[in-house]
Amino acid sequence: MYILSAGSQKDHNPQFEIFNGEQTSHSEVPARIDTIEKALRREKFQIDKTFSPVPKSLLLKTHKVDYVKFISQASRELKNNESLYPSIFNMGRGQGVTNSMTKMGNFSSDMYTPILPSTYKSAFESASIAYSAAQKLQQGKIQKGYTLCRPPGHHATSSLMGGYCYFNNTAIAANYLSSYGKVAVLDVDLHHGNGTQEIFYQRKDVLTVSIHADPRFKFPYYTGFVNETGEGLGKGFNVNYPLAEKTGDKKYQATLEKALLVIKKYRPTYLVVALGLDTFIEDPIGFFSLTTEYYQKMAETIAHLQVPILIVQEGGYNTEKLGNNAVSFIKGMIS
Ligand SMILES: [Zn+2]
């Protein structure tokens, strides 16, 4: 299994998020990467740290130019310990905005996703490792790859940051691969992959399938329902599987098998897995009851598709056990 990580994706270190008017501790912490890398090394997996920057053209195929520019400029303008949170959201056309705080309301969907001086660089490196591994997959140098992306990406739409996500690493990899064949994205993060859905909603060359917590009760609340099936040319190429609280290994497996049948029928050239490990029973912001052992079976089931697979790390917030869960999944991929 080819494994790729970066360096500065750990520099992005938000101190708090704002929930119901209160500052609460931020769940998306650099320790997430440390715990995964430590567990991988313990199991003697090699971690590559060499990668190419994601080309501008690919970044702009996935995100709107004003959005990318804003993240870059806002990160650059902040001083050492400063951070930028939106205080008001765009309800009009965003005309005449002057300061960064107001501008940020054009590009944000929540108050959990601040910009810090290091955000652009970290998000850019996170996107770059997803791109670099996708390139190796496309060139046939690897059959399976896993990228330790952080910050995560699947909640970032073409022009909105949110859910701790800035650049949609999964969508960037899928967009790259879509130039070479049909791509299926399977999102197994606890939360609906709303950004990935939005980016490919009108396309049929990228099938998006997401298994997640019922959005009536869990973030991102406004998307992830069964009747969101795509639009225009993309009609029928977006499939959502919302599941109830405390969904365990057995029920999850049955849903995964259904989702994989849809993917198999689509006959993709490549599969991109958005791997969130916040489905874990002990995840601090969780909702499901999956076990460490199950991640191995989940991966084995996915690997049966026998197509080149890129795994992109998304969520997962139990910093003590996240590494074990990632290792369990990777072992399933290679068994
Ligand atoms: Zn998640």
XYZ file of C-alpha atoms and ligand atoms in Angstrom:
336
model
C 0.000 0.000 0.000
C 1.399 3.369 -1.045
C 1.029 5.963 1.740
C 1.605 9.699 1.261
C 1.731 12.433 3.879
C 2.952 16.039 3.888
C 4.652 18.419 6.297
C 2.840 21.683 6.717
C -0.648 20.202 6.864
C -0.019 20.118 10.624
C 0.659 23.897 10.841
C -3.028 24.697 10.525
C -4.045 24.604 14.179
C -7.395 26.226 15.001
C -7.813 26.906 18.715
C -11.588 26.977 18.873
C -14.835 26.763 16.968
C -17.972 28.774 17.681
C -21.033 26.738 18.521
C -24.257 28.396 19.642
C -22.391 31.603 20.437
C -19.783 29.877 22.623
C -16.119 29.160 21.953
C -15.639 25.385 22.168
C -12.438 23.401 21.666
C -11.684 22.567 18.054
C -11.923 18.867 17.120
C -9.846 18.984 13.934
C -6.388 19.056 15.523
C -2.864 18.302 14.203
C -2.621 15.369 16.642
C -4.941 13.499 14.268
C -2.099 13.222 11.760
C 0.466 12.326 14.447
C -1.618 9.465 15.794
C -2.174 7.985 12.329
C 1.505 8.299 11.347
C 2.575 6.743 14.639
C 0.259 3.758 14.216
C 1.398 3.246 10.613
C 5.075 3.308 11.616
C 4.412 0.875 14.443
C 3.028 -1.518 11.817
C 6.112 -0.894 9.636
C 4.295 0.886 6.818
C 6.493 3.294 4.811
C 5.253 6.873 4.549
C 6.310 8.852 1.481
C 6.623 12.617 1.958
C 7.468 13.683 -1.593
C 4.751 15.225 -3.688
C 4.073 17.742 -6.457
C 1.976 20.865 -5.950
C -1.564 20.578 -7.235
C -1.731 22.448 -10.581
C -3.678 25.733 -10.479
C -5.831 24.520 -13.386
C -6.979 21.493 -11.383
C -7.626 23.548 -8.250
C -9.708 25.945 -10.353
C -11.567 23.079 -12.024
C -12.801 22.223 -8.514
C -13.106 25.610 -6.768
C -14.106 29.067 -7.956
C -11.236 31.461 -8.526
C -12.519 34.112 -6.064
C -12.780 31.470 -3.344
C -9.203 30.230 -3.835
C -7.929 33.805 -3.987
C -9.756 34.717 -0.787
C -8.236 31.837 1.225
C -4.789 32.679 -0.106
C -5.076 36.417 0.552
C -6.768 36.135 3.968
C -4.121 33.642 5.168
C -1.364 35.937 3.972
C -2.802 39.037 5.644
C -3.169 37.470 9.104
C -0.417 37.879 11.669
C 1.044 35.077 13.810
C -1.677 34.406 16.348
C -4.587 35.917 14.492
C -7.518 33.964 13.146
C -10.474 34.927 11.032
C -14.055 33.756 11.651
C -17.146 34.869 9.770
C -19.595 36.942 11.804
C -22.158 37.526 9.103
C -23.065 35.425 6.070
C -23.723 36.663 2.568
C -27.424 37.119 1.973
C -27.078 39.167 -1.192
C -24.550 39.312 -3.954
C -21.576 40.194 -1.824
C -21.139 43.564 -3.463
C -19.142 46.277 -1.795
C -17.594 44.210 0.973
C -14.409 45.783 2.229
C -12.818 43.915 5.128
C -11.742 40.276 5.471
C -14.363 39.435 8.091
C -17.182 40.553 5.798
C -15.563 38.963 2.748
C -15.360 35.694 4.649
C -19.159 35.658 4.873
C -19.168 35.200 1.087
C -17.179 31.996 1.321
C -18.228 30.289 4.596
C -21.095 28.050 5.600
C -20.392 27.837 9.344
C -18.327 29.151 12.270
C -16.300 25.955 12.752
C -13.870 26.697 9.933
C -11.573 29.658 10.625
C -8.697 30.929 8.535
C -5.272 31.140 10.178
C -1.969 32.358 8.683
C -1.061 28.734 7.835
C -4.446 27.695 6.425
C -3.766 28.244 2.724
C -0.433 26.419 2.806
C -1.798 23.492 4.826
C -4.926 23.146 2.691
C -2.816 23.453 -0.471
C -0.454 20.691 0.689
C -3.408 18.540 1.701
C -4.843 18.931 -1.823
C -1.396 18.373 -3.322
C -0.892 14.962 -1.712
C -4.346 13.828 -2.916
C -3.390 15.006 -6.416
C 0.080 13.435 -6.340
C -1.219 10.031 -5.265
C -3.996 10.232 -7.888
C -1.319 10.916 -10.502
C 0.660 7.825 -9.438
C -2.546 5.775 -9.614
C -3.353 7.082 -13.092
C 0.190 6.348 -14.309
C -0.161 2.766 -13.080
C 2.722 3.185 -10.601
C 0.427 2.119 -7.765
C -2.839 0.195 -7.561
C -3.875 1.516 -4.163
C -2.891 4.649 -2.306
C -3.727 6.316 0.986
C -3.206 10.042 1.598
C -3.113 11.576 5.081
C -4.941 14.710 4.088
C -5.429 17.399 6.698
C -7.348 19.675 6.813
C -10.068 17.382 5.461
C -11.987 18.354 2.343
C -15.357 16.770 1.674
C -17.497 19.578 3.156
C -15.818 22.232 0.982
C -18.053 23.103 -1.966
C -16.857 24.906 -5.078
C -17.049 28.217 -3.206
C -17.780 27.618 0.493
C -15.514 26.444 3.305
C -17.204 24.602 6.153
C -17.047 21.553 8.408
C -13.276 22.111 8.961
C -12.725 21.866 5.156
C -11.165 24.380 2.716
C -10.075 22.590 -0.465
C -11.948 19.418 -1.365
C -9.080 16.933 -1.599
C -11.350 14.044 -2.606
C -12.991 16.108 -5.374
C -9.611 17.367 -6.613
C -8.330 13.786 -6.933
C -11.586 12.651 -8.587
C -11.519 15.619 -10.962
C -7.956 14.796 -11.964
C -8.759 11.119 -12.559
C -11.938 11.984 -14.498
C -9.754 13.154 -17.398
C -8.625 9.529 -17.805
C -11.803 7.503 -17.187
C -15.009 7.254 -15.193
C -14.596 7.869 -11.464
C -16.720 6.726 -8.544
C -16.412 8.486 -5.184
C -17.460 6.502 -2.124
C -17.736 8.702 0.953
C -17.774 6.681 4.194
C -17.239 9.609 6.580
C -19.880 9.929 9.295
C -21.046 13.210 7.795
C -22.585 13.690 4.376
C -19.995 14.697 1.780
C -21.968 17.788 0.776
C -19.053 19.532 -0.917
C -18.211 16.579 -3.144
C -21.893 16.171 -3.990
C -22.194 19.837 -4.987
C -19.041 19.823 -7.109
C -20.150 16.848 -9.229
C -23.934 17.263 -8.986
C -24.392 18.012 -12.680
C -21.871 15.524 -14.017
C -22.229 11.895 -15.011
C -18.527 11.151 -15.437
C -18.086 11.173 -11.644
C -20.537 9.099 -9.617
C -20.854 10.264 -6.005
C -22.087 7.849 -3.332
C -22.215 8.751 0.370
C -23.114 6.678 3.450
C -23.658 8.947 6.455
C -25.570 9.988 9.540
C -29.169 11.010 8.903
C -28.869 14.767 8.220
C -32.075 15.448 10.128
C -29.957 14.939 13.245
C -26.353 15.518 12.222
C -24.115 17.962 10.352
C -24.377 19.196 7.578
C -28.168 19.082 8.223
C -29.288 20.629 4.935
C -27.999 17.971 2.527
C -27.542 14.206 2.346
C -31.127 13.123 1.754
C -32.181 10.206 -0.443
C -33.985 12.414 -2.958
C -30.788 14.307 -3.884
C -29.963 12.311 -6.990
C -28.166 14.782 -9.257
C -29.254 17.382 -11.777
C -29.200 17.754 -15.558
C -26.584 15.423 -17.051
C -25.789 14.303 -13.501
C -29.330 13.068 -12.794
C -29.062 9.588 -11.313
C -25.328 9.910 -10.559
C -25.540 10.959 -6.910
C -26.662 8.429 -4.318
C -27.151 9.076 -0.589
C -27.569 6.526 2.193
C -28.553 8.301 5.421
C -28.460 5.983 8.437
C -29.879 6.114 11.953
C -28.070 6.837 15.208
C -26.049 3.938 16.678
C -25.751 2.162 13.324
C -23.428 -0.775 14.032
C -21.130 -2.994 11.966
C -23.882 -5.287 10.635
C -26.299 -2.643 9.395
C -23.407 -0.601 7.995
C -22.067 -3.606 6.108
C -25.482 -4.261 4.518
C -25.640 -0.618 3.350
C -22.051 -0.695 2.103
C -22.853 -3.762 -0.007
C -25.821 -1.933 -1.574
C -23.651 1.106 -2.289
C -20.959 -1.054 -3.871
C -23.524 -2.689 -6.173
C -24.394 0.786 -7.490
C -20.695 1.516 -8.007
C -20.076 -1.836 -9.709
C -22.926 -1.222 -12.141
C -21.369 2.140 -13.032
C -18.125 0.352 -14.020
C -15.687 3.046 -12.888
C -12.073 3.137 -14.067
C -11.047 4.561 -10.662
C -12.487 4.648 -7.160
C -11.799 7.436 -4.673
C -12.735 6.623 -1.073
C -13.359 9.577 1.259
C -12.335 7.833 4.463
C -13.823 9.375 7.567
C -13.202 7.403 10.744
C -15.683 9.415 12.803
C -18.122 6.509 12.335
C -16.190 4.921 15.229
C -18.186 4.009 18.351
C -15.879 6.102 20.568
C -15.622 9.162 18.346
C -16.218 12.317 20.421
C -18.486 13.861 17.770
C -19.835 10.542 16.502
C -23.283 9.043 15.945
C -22.567 5.467 14.742
C -21.169 2.433 16.574
C -18.547 0.929 14.251
C -15.668 -1.037 15.787
C -11.930 -0.980 15.054
C -12.125 -4.573 13.751
C -14.908 -3.653 11.347
C -12.776 -1.134 9.420
C -10.717 -4.051 8.129
C -13.837 -5.797 6.845
C -15.131 -2.532 5.366
C -11.909 -2.133 3.386
C -11.863 -5.786 2.276
C -15.403 -5.398 0.953
C -14.494 -2.218 -0.952
C -11.297 -3.784 -2.355
C -13.408 -6.535 -3.992
C -14.297 -4.000 -6.697
C -10.829 -4.623 -8.118
C -10.245 -1.175 -9.576
C -7.403 1.228 -8.740
C -8.332 2.836 -5.415
C -7.270 6.133 -3.851
C -8.144 6.583 -0.183
C -8.326 10.183 1.031
C -8.381 10.814 4.779
C -11.366 12.898 5.855
C -12.712 13.088 9.461
C -12.150 11.035 12.620
C -11.638 12.760 15.960
C -10.704 10.186 18.580
C -7.027 11.098 18.627
C -6.175 8.131 20.827
C -7.656 5.417 18.601
C -7.749 7.059 15.174
C -4.411 5.492 14.217
C -5.575 1.973 15.066
C -8.704 2.477 12.990
C -6.723 3.745 9.996
C -4.342 0.772 10.271
C -7.295 -1.633 10.480
C -8.738 -0.140 7.274
C -5.405 -0.254 5.449
C -4.851 -3.877 6.446
C -8.248 -4.704 4.949
C -7.247 -2.977 1.716
C -4.162 -5.120 1.289
C -5.400 -8.464 2.624
Zn -17.017 13.701 9.406
